[in-house]
Structure formats: C-alpha cells, structure tokens
Amino acid sequence: MSKKRIVLFSFIASLGFSLSMFSQEKELDPEVVNIVKPYTPAISDAFKVKETATLNDSVSTIKKEVKYSIFSVPVASTFTPAKGKATTVEKAKPVKLYDNYATLGFGNYTSILGELYSNLEISRTDNAGFFFRHNSSQGDIKDVKLDNKYYDTRLDANYTSRQKDATYRLDAGVEHQLYNWYGLPEEYTTFTPETITSIAPQQSYLSGYAGGSIALEDSFFEKAMLHIRYLGDAFASSEINATLKPEFSFPLENLTLHVVGDIDYLSGSFDRNYANTTRIEYSFLNAGLAPSLAFVNEDLSVSLGVAAYVSLDSENSETDFSLYPRLNISYRLLDETVIVYGGAEGGLSQNTYYNLKEENPFISPTLYIAPTKKVYEGFGGIKGKLSNSVGYNVRASYGKDENHALFQVNPIKTITPDFEGYEYGNSFNVVYDAINTLAFFGELNVAVSDRFSLGINANYYNYSTDFQSEAWNLPNLKASVFSNFNITEQLFGGASLFYVGERKDLVANESLIIPSTGQEITLDGYLDANINLGYRFTDRLSVFVKGSNLLSDNYEKWINYPVQGIQGLAGATYKFDW
C-alpha cells in the first residue's frame, strides 16, 4: 500500500469519527476495507550533531602561559627502616589427655583412698569405661566408745554408642557401704562397761543398679532414661526402685510442645518396725505426665505447663491424683548483665530407703516410706554477668511441701531385753509433716583468669510446720566459699570453707516408741575449712595433699555424732593409656 493510500485512509477515518461526534443520530453505512499489507513502523538512525557551541560571553579571560622547572637537591639521611616482623601468637602447649588414671592416698585415722578409671575405645563410635573407688577410715574419733570406722566401695561401668542419628548408653554398678551407729546419747554413762561392749553398732548396705538411655536426633522422640536399683542391708531390709522418663518434643509454628513422662515404681520391706511389733512393707506406683509450651526468642523465654500425677499405694489400697504448676519465665533486661527470671514449680517425688540413707547413713532399718508432694514453689530472681569474669545470681522463693521427710533421733528402748545395735538412742527415724518454706539464695562467681577462680554462695531458710514443733535437723543458714587456683604450670590447688547453721532435734524424755513429750535439743552451727594442693611432675604423674576440717572442730552433724578432727591425706595420681 502506497503512502498516498494510507493518508487517504487516515483522512477518511478521521472524517468519519468527526461526523459521529457531531451527529450521533445518523448512522454510517458499513464499509469494507481490505488491508493489503500491515503497517510496520520503523525508527530512523540517530546522527550526532557535529557542531561546536558558540559562547556569547561578554567577558573573556586570556590564559597566561606558565613556565616552571624542578630543581632536585639530594638530602642526606641516616635513617634506615627496619624490616617488619610479624608478631607471634603464644600458643598454649596442648594438654595430653589420657584415657585412664589411678589414684592412691593414705591419711591419718588410717584413711585410704583408691580410684581407678579407664575408658576403652572400641571403635570410632563406641566406647566402654569403668570406675572403681574405695574410701575408708578406721574412725578413732575422740571420746567415742563404740566402733566408728566406715567403708565405701563402688564399681561403675558404662557402654556408649554414638551413631549418626542416635546415641545409646548402658550403665551398671555395685556398691558396698559399712557404717556404725556410734552416736550414743549422754545416757550411755549409765550403761555398764559390759553393756557398751555388747553393743553391735555395725550396719552395711549392698546395692546394685542397671539402666540405660537413648537420645535421637531430628525426631519428636527426644530421649528416654531407664534406671533400676536394688538395695539390701544387714537387717534383711530390701528395696527395688525402677524409674522410666521419656521426653517428647513437637515443634509448632512459633512454639514448641514438650511432653515429659515420669513413671516411678518402688517396692520394699523392713523386717520390723522400731517397736518390734510388725513387719513394714511398702509399694508405690507413681505415673506422671507434664506437657508444656515453650516460646523462645532473643530476649524472652517462656515455658508454661502443668504436671499431672497418679499415685497408687498398693499396701494401703489408696489412689491419689494431683496437679502441679510448671511455669518458667526468663527475660534479658540488659543483655547478659541483667536477666530477670521467675516461675512456679511443683511435682511428686518418691522417697526411698536408698536416698534417705545417702543423706543420713545412721537411720534405723525401721522406716515408713511415703512420697513427698511439692504442692508449689514460686520463685523469682535476677542473674547475669557484671563482666566477662564476674557472674551473680539472687533468688527468693516460697513453697509448700506435703509429707516432707524429716530426720528425728530415735528414743532409747527399754521394753525388750535384747537390744539391736540401733536401739540405744543412736539412730534416726523419719517423720513426715507439711512444711512451708521461705528461702533466699545468693551467689557470686569470679573467674579472674584460668589460674584463679573464686565463688561464694549463701542460703537462708525460714520454715513453718503443721504438726511438728520444728523442722527437725533442717538448718536456717548455709553458706560456702570456694576457690581453685594454678600457681604455676606444675603447682595447683583449691580451698573451701562452708558453714551450716543451727539445727534442732527432739530427744524423748521417756523410753517410749512414740514419745508423747520430749526435749528439744539445739545443735550448734559449724564451720569446716578444707584445702588441697597438687604438684605435676610430668603429664602422667602428680602428687597431692588434702586437709579437711582444719579448724579441728569435732562438731556434730547429727546429734551425738561428732566428726573426725583435722584430717590429712596424701597420695599420687598416675595417668596412662593401655
């Protein structure tokens, strides 16, 4: 199509459009237009304008020609730059780690300490180990009439397998302990020498355990722990305790759901009660489930949950259901310097013969065992770091326990002619009471360097009881100071000082099994100072010296039970590989 035809067509189209605008009522006759070739627009090439702009400035300045020259004058200099040398970083000598060690030490009171630890690498993922420990002393405590030696021997073994997605661990061990009920009351002065000589105060415990754990990676099932323990003693007492604790985790959009299970089975018996009137048997099955929702970001951490427990007392045919709070909140108020935290905790804990004798080995094999309910414990505090080397923690709490176990000295029996070794007022029973506790805690830790660290902490307690007149044998104040130091590469050591405040106990005035009246006795607080020093001859061989109760105070941790005075122990440790 030629350019003239295109112009004519455009003119006709414009004229038609104009007529339709001025006369919309008159319709145009339809007309057919045949397009021979579609219109193809094109852009012409651009050409640079080859012209120089003309300036019509009324003022023009003529540039002056500047001529200059450079005169090079040599300068004498005696400065000679030294070659740069890179600063070397002092590298600490790598510490040689050994898989095994043996320790042997001897001290006064005919004390012996022996340890042997070994770790065996079976493969890149599996290893096994065992630990043997023996600690004993022949006693010889001043002014004590009965035998007061003790032995504590144990052997532990483990096997661990670390796979790509799971870690397995098996544990087993045995322990033998020997103690003596040597704490005769003041009334022993009325005993004849023959009576004192006839007392057989010895008690021995034999226990064994087996268990294991499994932890999985990238699974809602996080881990589980199984533990089974047996305990027997020289008076035909026995106890079996099995616990299973699985843990699950389910990630949600912004939260994480944690579910913790708790199954605790306990069964045991004592050959007799303290009155020697009946045999004691107990059996408990406690099952708990504790779900919680956790939220964590850079500054705030919140965990909100509840714990539900069902407790079955088979011997008394009783079933109990209880709920407990599980709330924890932590907020970084000022980075790592000030962290505010608080919450409320509760739960059900099963008292066992094993745990009670670990706390007080002088209990009598005539106990009534029951679980303790921590109804609630509300707490709040502030913690943080004042610097990279100084950390602190301050906390206050208030809580209530039901069936809290308290140790109370047994009365002297006079109703049977043949006494057992624990029936001379020299053993302890367990009583239960509801206790409200107001507590304050503070600690300060200072790590000046890898050569010196210092820590101090203190606890204050205020108790109120429902049935007992006092919270027997619970101190109102506990405090400790401890330090570790490395004087040189070879010489190292540590020191500790701890204080336990006054405690109270109830001594029966009458020789009754359940005394109606008694005399409250206050045990003085005590201060115990300890120090240890060591010297490394080589990476393998070192020697040590330990001093305990350096203030030489034969204080009574339990009523009528004085401890050994100044105790010294010296020995050597040797590290090796098989």
Short mmCIF file of N, CA and C in Angstrom, two decimals, residues 31 78 197 229 237 331:
data_model
loop_
_atom_site.label_atom_id
_atom_site.label_comp_id
_atom_site.label_asym_id
_atom_site.label_seq_id
_atom_site.Cartn_x
_atom_site.Cartn_y
_atom_site.Cartn_z
N GLU A 31 -18.84 -0.31 5.63
CA GLU A 31 -17.91 -0.28 4.51
C GLU A 31 -16.78 -1.25 4.78
N THR A 78 70.36 9.49 57.64
CA THR A 78 70.95 8.30 58.27
C THR A 78 69.90 7.29 58.69
N THR A 197 30.21 -52.90 125.68
CA THR A 197 30.99 -53.87 124.92
C THR A 197 30.08 -54.78 124.09
N ARG A 229 17.25 -50.04 90.48
CA ARG A 229 18.20 -50.16 91.58
C ARG A 229 17.66 -51.11 92.65
N SER A 237 16.54 -55.96 105.28
CA SER A 237 15.74 -54.97 104.56
C SER A 237 16.05 -55.09 103.08
N TYR A 331 13.83 -13.24 81.09
CA TYR A 331 13.88 -12.09 80.19
C TYR A 331 15.21 -11.37 80.35
#
